[in-house]
Coordinates of C-alpha atoms in Angstrom, one line a residue:
Chain A
M16 CA 29.0 19.9 30.6
S17 CA 29.0 17.1 28.1
G18 CA 25.4 17.4 26.9
A19 CA 25.6 21.2 26.3
T20 CA 27.7 21.3 23.3
P21 CA 25.6 19.4 20.7
E22 CA 22.5 20.9 22.2
S23 CA 23.6 24.5 21.7
E24 CA 25.0 23.6 18.3
R25 CA 21.7 22.2 17.2
R26 CA 19.9 25.3 18.4
L27 CA 22.4 27.5 16.5
N28 CA 21.8 25.4 13.4
L29 CA 18.1 25.8 13.7
V30 CA 18.4 29.6 14.1
M31 CA 20.6 29.8 11.1
R32 CA 18.2 27.7 9.0
L33 CA 15.2 29.7 10.0
T34 CA 16.9 33.0 9.0
D35 CA 18.4 31.7 5.8
P36 CA 17.2 33.9 3.0
V37 CA 16.8 31.1 0.5
F38 CA 14.7 29.1 3.0
L39 CA 12.6 32.1 3.9
R40 CA 11.9 32.9 0.2
R41 CA 11.0 29.4 -0.5
K42 CA 8.5 29.3 2.4
F43 CA 7.1 32.6 1.3
T44 CA 6.5 31.4 -2.3
H45 CA 4.9 28.3 -1.0
L46 CA 2.6 30.3 1.1
A47 CA 1.9 32.7 -1.8
V48 CA 1.0 29.8 -4.2
F49 CA -1.2 28.3 -1.5
S50 CA -3.1 31.5 -0.8
T51 CA -3.6 32.4 -4.4
F52 CA -5.0 28.9 -5.0
I53 CA -7.4 29.3 -2.0
G54 CA -8.2 32.8 -3.1
V55 CA -9.2 31.9 -6.6
W56 CA -11.2 28.9 -5.3
E57 CA -13.0 31.1 -2.8
W58 CA -13.8 33.7 -5.4
A59 CA -15.1 31.1 -7.8
G60 CA -17.3 29.8 -5.1
R61 CA -18.6 33.2 -4.0
T62 CA -19.5 34.3 -7.5
G63 CA -21.3 31.1 -8.3
R64 CA -18.8 29.8 -10.8
L65 CA -18.4 26.7 -8.7
N66 CA -21.5 24.7 -7.8
D67 CA -21.9 24.5 -4.0
L68 CA -23.0 20.9 -4.4
I69 CA -19.9 19.9 -6.3
M70 CA -17.1 21.9 -4.7
P71 CA -17.9 24.1 -1.8
A72 CA -15.7 27.2 -1.2
P73 CA -12.8 26.9 1.3
S74 CA -14.7 29.1 3.8
A75 CA -17.6 26.6 3.8
I76 CA -15.2 23.7 4.4
A77 CA -13.5 25.7 7.2
E78 CA -16.9 26.4 8.7
A79 CA -17.7 22.7 8.5
L80 CA -14.5 21.9 10.2
W81 CA -15.3 24.4 12.9
R82 CA -18.7 22.9 13.4
L83 CA -17.4 19.3 13.6
Y84 CA -14.5 20.0 15.9
V85 CA -15.7 22.9 18.1
V86 CA -19.4 23.5 18.0
T87 CA -20.7 20.0 18.1
G88 CA -17.5 18.1 18.7
E89 CA -19.1 15.0 17.3
I90 CA -16.1 14.0 15.2
Y91 CA -13.9 13.1 18.2
W92 CA -15.7 9.9 19.1
H93 CA -15.9 8.7 15.4
F94 CA -12.2 9.6 15.0
F95 CA -11.3 7.6 18.0
V96 CA -13.4 4.6 16.9
T97 CA -11.7 4.4 13.5
F98 CA -8.3 5.0 14.9
F99 CA -8.8 2.2 17.5
E100 CA -10.1 -0.2 14.8
A101 CA -7.1 0.5 12.5
V102 CA -4.5 0.2 15.2
M103 CA -6.0 -3.0 16.7
G104 CA -6.2 -4.5 13.2
F105 CA -2.7 -3.5 12.5
L106 CA -1.5 -5.2 15.7
I107 CA -3.4 -8.4 15.2
G108 CA -2.6 -8.7 11.5
G109 CA 1.0 -7.7 12.1
A110 CA 1.5 -10.3 14.9
I111 CA 0.1 -13.1 12.7
G112 CA 2.0 -11.9 9.7
M113 CA 5.3 -11.7 11.5
G114 CA 4.8 -15.0 13.3
L115 CA 4.2 -16.8 10.1
A116 CA 7.0 -15.0 8.3
I117 CA 9.5 -16.0 11.1
A118 CA 8.3 -19.6 10.8
A119 CA 8.6 -19.5 7.0
A120 CA 12.1 -18.0 7.2
L121 CA 13.3 -20.7 9.6
S122 CA 11.9 -23.6 7.7
L123 CA 12.2 -24.2 4.0
A124 CA 9.5 -26.8 4.0
F125 CA 7.0 -24.6 5.7
R126 CA 7.8 -21.8 3.3
R127 CA 7.2 -24.1 0.4
Y128 CA 3.9 -25.3 1.6
I129 CA 2.6 -21.9 2.7
A130 CA 3.6 -20.2 -0.6
P131 CA 0.5 -21.0 -2.8
Y132 CA -1.9 -19.8 0.0
A133 CA 0.1 -16.6 0.4
V134 CA 0.0 -16.0 -3.3
A135 CA -3.7 -16.6 -3.4
L136 CA -4.2 -14.2 -0.5
N137 CA -2.1 -11.6 -2.2
V138 CA -4.0 -11.6 -5.4
T139 CA -7.5 -11.6 -3.8
P140 CA -8.4 -8.0 -2.9
G141 CA -8.8 -8.1 0.9
I142 CA -11.6 -5.6 0.6
A143 CA -13.7 -8.2 -1.1
V144 CA -14.0 -10.1 2.1
T145 CA -15.9 -7.2 3.7
P146 CA -19.4 -8.6 3.4
I147 CA -18.3 -12.0 4.6
F148 CA -16.6 -10.6 7.6
I149 CA -19.6 -8.5 8.5
A150 CA -21.7 -11.7 8.4
W151 CA -19.2 -13.4 10.6
F152 CA -18.3 -10.7 13.1
G153 CA -21.4 -8.6 13.1
F154 CA -21.9 -4.9 12.6
G155 CA -19.7 -3.7 15.5
W156 CA -16.1 -2.9 15.8
S157 CA -14.8 -6.5 15.4
S158 CA -15.6 -6.8 11.7
K159 CA -13.6 -3.6 11.0
I160 CA -10.7 -4.8 13.1
A161 CA -10.8 -8.2 11.3
L162 CA -10.7 -6.5 7.9
A163 CA -7.9 -4.2 8.8
A164 CA -5.9 -7.2 10.1
L165 CA -6.5 -9.2 6.9
I166 CA -5.3 -6.3 4.7
V167 CA -2.3 -5.6 6.9
F168 CA -1.2 -9.2 6.9
F169 CA 0.4 -9.6 3.5
P170 CA 2.8 -6.6 3.3
I171 CA 4.1 -7.4 6.8
F172 CA 4.4 -11.1 6.1
V173 CA 6.3 -10.7 2.8
N174 CA 8.6 -7.9 3.9
T175 CA 9.5 -9.7 7.1
L176 CA 10.2 -12.9 5.2
A177 CA 12.3 -11.1 2.6
G178 CA 14.2 -9.2 5.2
L179 CA 15.0 -12.3 7.3
L180 CA 16.1 -14.2 4.3
R181 CA 18.4 -11.4 3.1
T182 CA 21.1 -12.3 5.6
D183 CA 24.6 -12.0 4.2
R184 CA 26.3 -15.4 3.8
D185 CA 29.7 -14.2 5.0
T186 CA 28.3 -12.7 8.2
A187 CA 26.4 -15.9 8.9
E188 CA 29.6 -17.8 8.4
L189 CA 31.4 -15.5 10.9
F190 CA 28.6 -16.0 13.4
R191 CA 28.9 -19.7 13.1
S192 CA 32.7 -19.7 13.3
L193 CA 32.5 -17.6 16.5
G194 CA 30.2 -20.3 17.9
A195 CA 27.0 -18.3 18.1
S196 CA 24.0 -20.2 19.1
K197 CA 20.9 -20.4 16.9
A198 CA 19.0 -17.9 19.0
Q199 CA 22.0 -15.5 19.0
T200 CA 22.2 -15.8 15.2
F201 CA 18.5 -15.0 14.9
F202 CA 18.4 -12.1 17.3
K203 CA 21.8 -10.5 16.7
L204 CA 22.1 -11.1 13.0
M205 CA 18.8 -11.9 11.2
V206 CA 16.5 -9.5 13.0
P207 CA 18.7 -6.4 12.9
N208 CA 19.4 -7.2 9.2
A209 CA 15.7 -7.5 8.4
A210 CA 14.6 -4.4 10.4
P211 CA 14.7 -1.9 7.6
M212 CA 12.6 -4.0 5.3
I213 CA 10.2 -5.0 8.1
F214 CA 9.6 -1.3 8.9
A215 CA 9.1 -0.5 5.2
G216 CA 6.3 -3.2 5.3
L217 CA 4.9 -1.8 8.5
K218 CA 4.7 1.7 7.1
I219 CA 2.8 0.5 4.1
A220 CA 0.6 -1.7 6.3
M221 CA -0.3 1.1 8.7
T222 CA -2.0 3.2 6.0
S223 CA -3.8 0.2 4.6
A224 CA -5.1 -0.7 8.0
L225 CA -6.9 2.7 8.0
V226 CA -8.3 1.9 4.5
G227 CA -9.5 -1.4 5.8
A228 CA -11.3 0.1 8.8
I229 CA -12.9 2.8 6.7
V230 CA -14.1 0.5 3.9
A231 CA -15.6 -1.8 6.4
E232 CA -17.4 1.2 7.9
F233 CA -18.7 2.2 4.5
A234 CA -20.2 -1.3 4.2
S235 CA -22.1 -1.2 7.5
A236 CA -21.4 0.7 10.8
T237 CA -23.0 3.0 13.2
E238 CA -19.9 4.8 14.4
G239 CA -16.6 5.7 12.9
I240 CA -15.2 8.3 10.6
G241 CA -16.1 6.3 7.4
I242 CA -19.8 6.2 8.2
L243 CA -19.7 9.9 9.1
M244 CA -18.3 10.7 5.7
Q245 CA -20.9 8.6 4.0
R246 CA -23.7 10.1 6.0
Y247 CA -22.7 13.6 5.0
S248 CA -22.2 12.9 1.4
H249 CA -25.6 11.2 1.3
Q250 CA -27.1 14.4 2.8
L251 CA -25.2 16.2 0.0
D252 CA -23.4 18.2 2.7
I253 CA -20.3 18.2 0.6
A254 CA -18.5 20.7 2.8
A255 CA -18.8 18.5 5.8
S256 CA -17.8 15.4 3.9
I257 CA -14.6 17.2 2.6
A258 CA -14.0 18.2 6.2
V259 CA -14.2 14.6 7.3
L260 CA -12.0 13.6 4.4
L261 CA -9.4 16.1 5.6
S262 CA -9.6 14.5 9.0
M263 CA -8.9 11.1 7.4
S264 CA -5.8 12.6 5.8
L265 CA -4.8 13.8 9.2
M266 CA -5.3 10.4 10.7
G267 CA -3.3 8.8 7.9
L268 CA -0.5 11.3 8.5
L269 CA -0.6 10.7 12.3
L270 CA -0.3 6.9 11.8
F271 CA 2.3 7.2 9.2
T272 CA 4.4 9.6 11.2
A273 CA 4.2 7.4 14.3
M274 CA 5.5 4.5 12.2
E275 CA 8.2 6.7 10.7
M276 CA 9.3 7.7 14.2
A277 CA 9.4 4.1 15.4
D278 CA 11.5 3.4 12.3
R279 CA 13.9 6.1 13.1
H280 CA 14.1 4.9 16.7
V281 CA 14.6 1.2 16.0
V282 CA 16.5 1.3 12.7
F283 CA 18.6 4.2 13.9
W284 CA 21.6 3.2 11.7
K285 CA 19.8 4.1 8.5
H286 CA 19.3 7.7 9.6
Q287 CA 22.3 10.0 9.8
G288 CA 21.1 12.2 12.6
R289 CA 19.8 9.3 14.8
L290 CA 23.0 7.4 14.1
E291 CA 25.1 10.3 15.5
A292 CA 22.9 10.7 18.5
V293 CA 23.0 7.0 19.4
S294 CA 26.8 6.7 18.9
R295 CA 27.2 9.8 21.1
N296 CA 25.2 8.2 23.8
R297 CA 27.1 5.0 23.6
R298 CA 30.4 6.8 23.6
R299 CA 29.3 8.6 26.8
R300 CA 28.2 5.4 28.4
W301 CA 31.4 3.6 27.5
F302 CA 33.4 6.6 28.7
G303 CA 31.6 6.6 32.0
L304 CA 32.2 2.8 32.3
A305 CA 35.9 3.3 31.7
M306 CA 36.1 6.0 34.3
T307 CA 34.4 3.9 37.0
R308 CA 36.8 1.0 36.2
L309 CA 39.8 3.2 36.4
A310 CA 38.8 5.1 39.5
P311 CA 39.5 3.3 42.8
A312 CA 36.3 2.5 44.5
Chain B
M2 CA 14.4 3.7 -2.3
Q3 CA 15.4 1.6 0.6
G4 CA 13.5 -1.7 0.4
G5 CA 10.1 -0.6 -0.9
M6 CA 7.1 -2.9 -1.1
N7 CA 8.0 -6.1 -2.8
D8 CA 4.7 -7.7 -3.8
D9 CA 5.9 -10.0 -6.6
A10 CA 6.0 -13.4 -5.0
I11 CA 7.2 -15.3 -2.0
P12 CA 10.9 -14.7 -1.6
G13 CA 13.5 -17.4 -0.9
L14 CA 12.0 -20.3 -2.7
P15 CA 14.9 -22.3 -4.3
A16 CA 14.0 -24.6 -7.1
D17 CA 12.7 -27.9 -5.8
D18 CA 14.6 -30.7 -7.5
S19 CA 12.3 -33.5 -6.5
P20 CA 10.2 -34.8 -9.4
L21 CA 7.1 -32.8 -10.4
W22 CA 4.5 -35.5 -9.6
K23 CA 5.9 -35.7 -6.1
R24 CA 5.7 -32.0 -5.5
V25 CA 2.2 -31.7 -6.9
L26 CA 1.1 -34.7 -4.8
K27 CA 2.5 -33.2 -1.6
H28 CA 0.8 -29.9 -2.2
L29 CA -2.5 -31.7 -3.1
A30 CA -2.3 -33.9 0.0
I31 CA -1.9 -30.8 2.2
F32 CA -4.7 -29.0 0.5
A33 CA -7.0 -32.0 0.6
S34 CA -6.4 -32.6 4.3
L35 CA -7.1 -28.9 5.0
L36 CA -10.4 -29.2 3.1
A37 CA -11.2 -32.5 4.9
V38 CA -10.7 -31.0 8.3
W39 CA -12.9 -28.0 7.4
E40 CA -15.5 -30.3 5.9
F41 CA -15.7 -32.5 9.0
V42 CA -15.6 -29.6 11.5
T43 CA -18.7 -28.1 9.8
A44 CA -20.4 -31.5 9.2
F45 CA -20.1 -32.4 12.9
G46 CA -21.5 -29.1 13.9
Y47 CA -18.4 -27.6 15.5
A48 CA -18.8 -24.5 13.3
D49 CA -22.1 -22.9 12.3
P50 CA -22.9 -24.2 8.8
L51 CA -24.8 -21.1 8.0
L52 CA -21.7 -18.9 8.4
F53 CA -18.9 -21.4 7.5
P54 CA -20.2 -23.4 4.5
R55 CA -18.5 -26.7 3.8
P56 CA -16.0 -26.9 1.0
S57 CA -18.2 -29.3 -0.9
E58 CA -21.1 -26.8 -0.8
I59 CA -18.8 -24.0 -2.0
F60 CA -17.6 -26.0 -5.0
G61 CA -21.3 -27.0 -5.6
S62 CA -22.4 -23.5 -5.8
F63 CA -20.1 -22.7 -8.7
V64 CA -22.5 -24.6 -10.8
P65 CA -25.6 -22.4 -10.4
L66 CA -23.4 -19.3 -10.5
Y67 CA -21.7 -20.1 -13.7
V68 CA -23.8 -22.6 -15.5
T69 CA -27.4 -23.2 -14.5
R70 CA -28.5 -19.8 -13.5
A71 CA -25.4 -18.1 -15.0
I72 CA -25.9 -14.9 -13.0
V73 CA -22.2 -14.3 -12.6
W74 CA -21.4 -13.2 -16.2
E75 CA -23.0 -9.8 -16.3
H76 CA -21.5 -8.9 -13.0
L77 CA -18.1 -10.2 -14.1
W78 CA -18.2 -8.2 -17.3
V79 CA -19.1 -4.9 -15.5
T80 CA -16.3 -5.3 -13.0
M81 CA -13.7 -6.2 -15.6
A82 CA -14.7 -3.2 -17.7
T83 CA -14.4 -0.9 -14.7
V84 CA -11.1 -2.3 -13.6
L85 CA -9.5 -2.2 -17.0
A86 CA -10.8 1.3 -18.0
G87 CA -9.9 2.8 -14.7
F88 CA -6.5 1.2 -14.7
V89 CA -5.6 2.5 -18.2
V90 CA -6.9 6.0 -17.5
G91 CA -5.4 6.2 -14.1
T92 CA -1.9 4.9 -14.9
L93 CA -1.6 6.9 -18.1
L94 CA -2.7 10.1 -16.3
G95 CA -0.3 9.4 -13.4
I96 CA 2.7 8.7 -15.6
T97 CA 2.1 11.7 -17.9
L98 CA 1.6 14.2 -15.1
A99 CA 4.6 12.8 -13.3
V100 CA 6.8 13.2 -16.4
L101 CA 5.6 16.8 -16.8
A102 CA 6.1 17.6 -13.2
G103 CA 9.5 15.9 -13.2
L104 CA 10.8 18.0 -16.0
S105 CA 10.5 21.2 -14.0
E106 CA 12.0 21.4 -10.6
T107 CA 9.8 24.4 -9.7
I108 CA 6.6 22.6 -10.5
H109 CA 7.8 19.6 -8.5
R110 CA 8.7 21.7 -5.5
Y111 CA 5.3 23.4 -5.3
M112 CA 3.4 20.2 -5.8
K113 CA 5.2 18.3 -3.1
P114 CA 3.2 19.3 0.0
Y115 CA -0.1 18.6 -1.8
V116 CA 1.1 15.2 -3.0
I117 CA 2.1 14.3 0.6
V118 CA -1.3 15.2 1.9
L119 CA -3.0 13.3 -0.9
E120 CA -0.8 10.3 -0.3
A121 CA -1.8 10.1 3.3
T122 CA -5.5 10.3 2.4
P123 CA -7.0 6.8 2.0
R124 CA -7.9 7.1 -1.7
I125 CA -10.9 4.8 -1.5
A126 CA -12.4 7.1 1.2
I127 CA -13.2 9.6 -1.6
G128 CA -15.7 7.0 -2.9
P129 CA -18.9 8.5 -1.3
L130 CA -17.9 11.9 -2.5
M131 CA -17.5 10.7 -6.0
L132 CA -20.9 9.2 -5.8
A133 CA -22.3 12.5 -4.7
W134 CA -20.6 14.2 -7.6
L135 CA -21.1 11.7 -10.4
G136 CA -24.2 9.8 -9.4
F137 CA -24.7 6.0 -9.2
G138 CA -23.7 5.1 -12.7
F139 CA -20.5 3.9 -14.4
G140 CA -18.9 7.3 -14.2
A141 CA -18.4 7.3 -10.4
K142 CA -17.0 3.8 -10.4
L143 CA -14.6 4.6 -13.2
A144 CA -13.5 7.8 -11.3
I145 CA -12.9 5.8 -8.1
V146 CA -10.8 3.2 -9.9
T147 CA -8.9 5.9 -11.8
L148 CA -8.1 7.7 -8.6
V149 CA -7.0 4.5 -6.9
C150 CA -4.7 3.7 -9.9
F151 CA -3.3 7.2 -10.3
F152 CA -1.1 7.6 -7.3
A153 CA 1.4 4.7 -7.3
P154 CA 2.5 5.2 -10.9
F155 CA 2.5 9.0 -10.4
I156 CA 4.7 8.9 -7.3
N157 CA 7.1 6.2 -8.6
T158 CA 7.5 8.0 -11.9
L159 CA 8.2 11.3 -10.3
T160 CA 10.7 9.7 -7.9
A161 CA 12.5 7.8 -10.6
I162 CA 12.7 10.9 -12.9
L163 CA 14.0 13.1 -10.1
S164 CA 16.7 10.6 -9.3
A165 CA 17.9 10.4 -12.8
N166 CA 21.7 9.9 -13.1
P167 CA 23.2 13.4 -13.6
A168 CA 26.3 11.9 -15.3
Q169 CA 24.1 10.3 -18.0
V170 CA 22.1 13.5 -18.5
E171 CA 25.4 15.4 -18.7
L172 CA 26.7 13.0 -21.3
M173 CA 23.5 13.4 -23.4
R174 CA 23.9 17.1 -23.3
S175 CA 27.5 17.1 -24.3
L176 CA 26.5 14.8 -27.2
G177 CA 24.2 17.6 -28.3
A178 CA 20.9 15.7 -27.5
S179 CA 17.7 17.7 -27.4
K180 CA 15.7 17.8 -24.2
W181 CA 13.2 15.5 -25.7
Q182 CA 15.9 13.0 -26.7
T183 CA 17.4 13.1 -23.2
L184 CA 14.0 12.3 -21.8
T185 CA 13.0 9.5 -24.1
K186 CA 16.4 7.9 -24.6
T187 CA 17.9 8.0 -21.1
I188 CA 15.6 9.3 -18.3
V189 CA 12.5 7.3 -19.1
P190 CA 14.2 3.9 -19.9
D191 CA 16.2 4.4 -16.8
A192 CA 13.1 5.1 -14.8
M193 CA 11.2 2.2 -16.3
P194 CA 11.7 -0.5 -13.6
M195 CA 10.4 1.9 -10.9
I196 CA 7.5 3.1 -13.1
M197 CA 6.5 -0.5 -13.8
A198 CA 6.6 -1.3 -10.1
G199 CA 4.1 1.6 -9.6
V200 CA 2.0 0.3 -12.4
R201 CA 1.9 -3.1 -10.9
M202 CA 0.8 -1.7 -7.6
A203 CA -1.9 0.1 -9.4
M204 CA -3.1 -3.1 -11.0
A205 CA -3.1 -4.8 -7.6
S206 CA -5.3 -2.1 -6.1
A207 CA -7.6 -1.6 -9.2
L208 CA -9.8 -4.6 -8.4
G209 CA -10.2 -3.6 -4.8
G210 CA -11.1 -0.1 -5.9
A211 CA -13.8 -1.4 -8.2
L212 CA -15.2 -3.7 -5.5
V213 CA -15.4 -0.9 -3.0
A214 CA -17.1 1.3 -5.6
E215 CA -19.6 -1.4 -6.1
F216 CA -20.2 -2.0 -2.4
I217 CA -21.2 1.6 -1.9
S218 CA -23.1 2.2 -5.1
S219 CA -25.3 -0.7 -5.9
N220 CA -26.2 -1.6 -9.4
K221 CA -24.1 -4.3 -11.0
G222 CA -20.7 -5.9 -10.5
M223 CA -19.0 -8.6 -8.6
G224 CA -19.1 -6.5 -5.4
V225 CA -22.8 -6.2 -5.7
L226 CA -23.2 -9.9 -6.3
L227 CA -21.0 -10.7 -3.3
D228 CA -23.0 -8.2 -1.1
N229 CA -26.3 -9.6 -2.2
L230 CA -25.3 -13.2 -1.7
T231 CA -24.0 -12.5 1.8
A232 CA -27.1 -10.5 2.6
M233 CA -29.2 -13.5 1.6
L234 CA -26.9 -15.6 3.8
N235 CA -26.0 -17.7 0.8
M236 CA -22.5 -18.0 2.2
S237 CA -21.4 -20.8 -0.1
G238 CA -22.3 -18.6 -3.1
A239 CA -20.4 -15.7 -1.5
F240 CA -17.3 -17.9 -1.1
A241 CA -17.6 -19.1 -4.7
T242 CA -17.7 -15.4 -5.8
L243 CA -14.7 -14.7 -3.6
L244 CA -12.8 -17.5 -5.1
S245 CA -13.7 -16.2 -8.6
L246 CA -12.2 -12.9 -7.5
T247 CA -9.0 -14.7 -6.5
V248 CA -8.8 -16.1 -9.9
I249 CA -9.4 -12.8 -11.6
G250 CA -6.8 -11.2 -9.3
Y251 CA -4.4 -13.9 -10.3
V252 CA -5.1 -13.5 -14.0
L253 CA -4.6 -9.7 -13.8
Y254 CA -1.3 -10.2 -11.8
A255 CA 0.0 -12.8 -14.3
L256 CA -0.9 -10.5 -17.2
M257 CA 0.9 -7.6 -15.6
E258 CA 3.9 -9.8 -15.0
G259 CA 4.0 -10.8 -18.6
V260 CA 3.7 -7.2 -19.8
E261 CA 6.4 -6.1 -17.4
G262 CA 8.8 -8.8 -18.6
R263 CA 8.4 -7.5 -22.2
I264 CA 8.7 -3.8 -21.4
I265 CA 11.7 -4.0 -19.1
F266 CA 13.2 -7.0 -20.8
W267 CA 16.7 -6.2 -19.7
Q268 CA 15.8 -7.0 -16.1
N269 CA 15.3 -10.7 -16.7
E270 CA 17.3 -13.4 -18.3
A271 CA 14.6 -14.7 -20.7
G272 CA 13.6 -11.3 -21.8
L273 CA 17.1 -10.4 -22.5
R274 CA 17.7 -13.5 -24.6
R275 CA 14.5 -12.9 -26.5
A276 CA 15.4 -9.3 -27.3
S277 CA 18.9 -10.1 -28.4
A278 CA 17.7 -12.9 -30.6
R279 CA 15.2 -10.5 -32.2
R280 CA 18.0 -7.9 -32.8
K281 CA 20.3 -10.5 -34.2
R282 CA 17.6 -11.6 -36.7
R283 CA 17.1 -8.0 -37.7
W284 CA 20.8 -7.4 -38.2
M285 CA 21.2 -10.6 -40.2
A286 CA 18.3 -9.6 -42.5
L287 CA 20.0 -6.2 -43.0
K288 CA 23.1 -7.9 -44.1

């Protein structure tokens, strides 16, 4: 039926890609480079050429990972706490940033009077507010969420504003001459036009939300992946702290990939593959609509 | 690069043609009324004065910080030294390595997966590890700031060099230019706007990096001062320190803006005019 053709085509493409000799050779050399690197590192660690306190061997790090994730499983709770703090901060800061950006985009006067404060906020390192936020919000989760929200605010605000203001004059003219209402102009013209830039800002903000949560945890916390890392490095258990660091990279990748997927989904017209899929779906829907209209009920 | 981070200023601000005193007065009026609201909210006890100091108290505590007790100077000096040293080392390292990596496609290909993993890692998170490695002195702080400043220039330079215009490179080759000439005369100048964008991002994060380093390893610096003042619940002092950091951040930002305007002079009107005036003078002298 209709769905079968592109599906089987895609599968065939995948098989061809995976058996392509150039692709295979490339993957193989990547693997070879990686394993040589790990091998040399391990050898240096085993023979005492690398100090255990400075750079533990890969096997020690792997062992620490095993301990953290399987034997004790203590990392999961900390991982969740930081993840939650970063995402909550992202949502709160993002909502405030976008709301103010929309207001600023719609009103020149508001934009003008908010500008000096936005500039001041931008040049102040958000991280500097950590001690004050801890005094205000306490040692629990809320101070971390607040810091993440503060750090996230500016990139989202400025990208949303720039995106909304980038509207093409001719298109705006067309909307007006077609008698579009203000709301229609906003939702059908300005927002779609701004979406790529908004998502660029969201992607940057997502990773900085994680940084905010982690830094606030360094300053004072009882749970979270940042405090776990600090605890291990104070104990000079470098292998475990590198294992935690790797987990932070994993969390960063997870958050970034989630944003990237949202970007591909929402701003589908900027990605070739997604564009084709969406237009295929629309075509099918239109075609079905036409058929029902044509066929007698 | 589809719409990267644009951190320069607030977009969409057309020149205001009302007279200067009117504009300044309006801004001042808004600022003053904000401060007045804050002052009265705290004065009438709607907000805890211990946590939310009144604006007058904040401005008052600049005096002991800067003049009578003058404790801020030594901390300020340490932080500025860390920021500038780390920024210079980090950006130079980042740009040099990226140019080297960009020259060889093979090196770039094998580096890419590691760069992606490193990019996803929150850089500042390596702080405690650096402390364990380098101790509580200046070295660890310098290393943290260097690391924070390394990535943005590195990645921007690499991206810009890899996206060099092949037609231009071809032209240079057909004109018999050496590899070095191709690099210095076309590829790098072409990449300069993107490199500078990376450098500016590095500058923006350098101060934050230094503060985090100071939060986690306590000896001296604005971060330590801020931490101590808050711990003593001297919130007005803490706010005054925070405002000082805003000023420092602004100075660094303006400095960067000026340097950028001089380096990539062809991207702005004033710079272009200055450069062409200079060249004209030189030509006239030659004649």
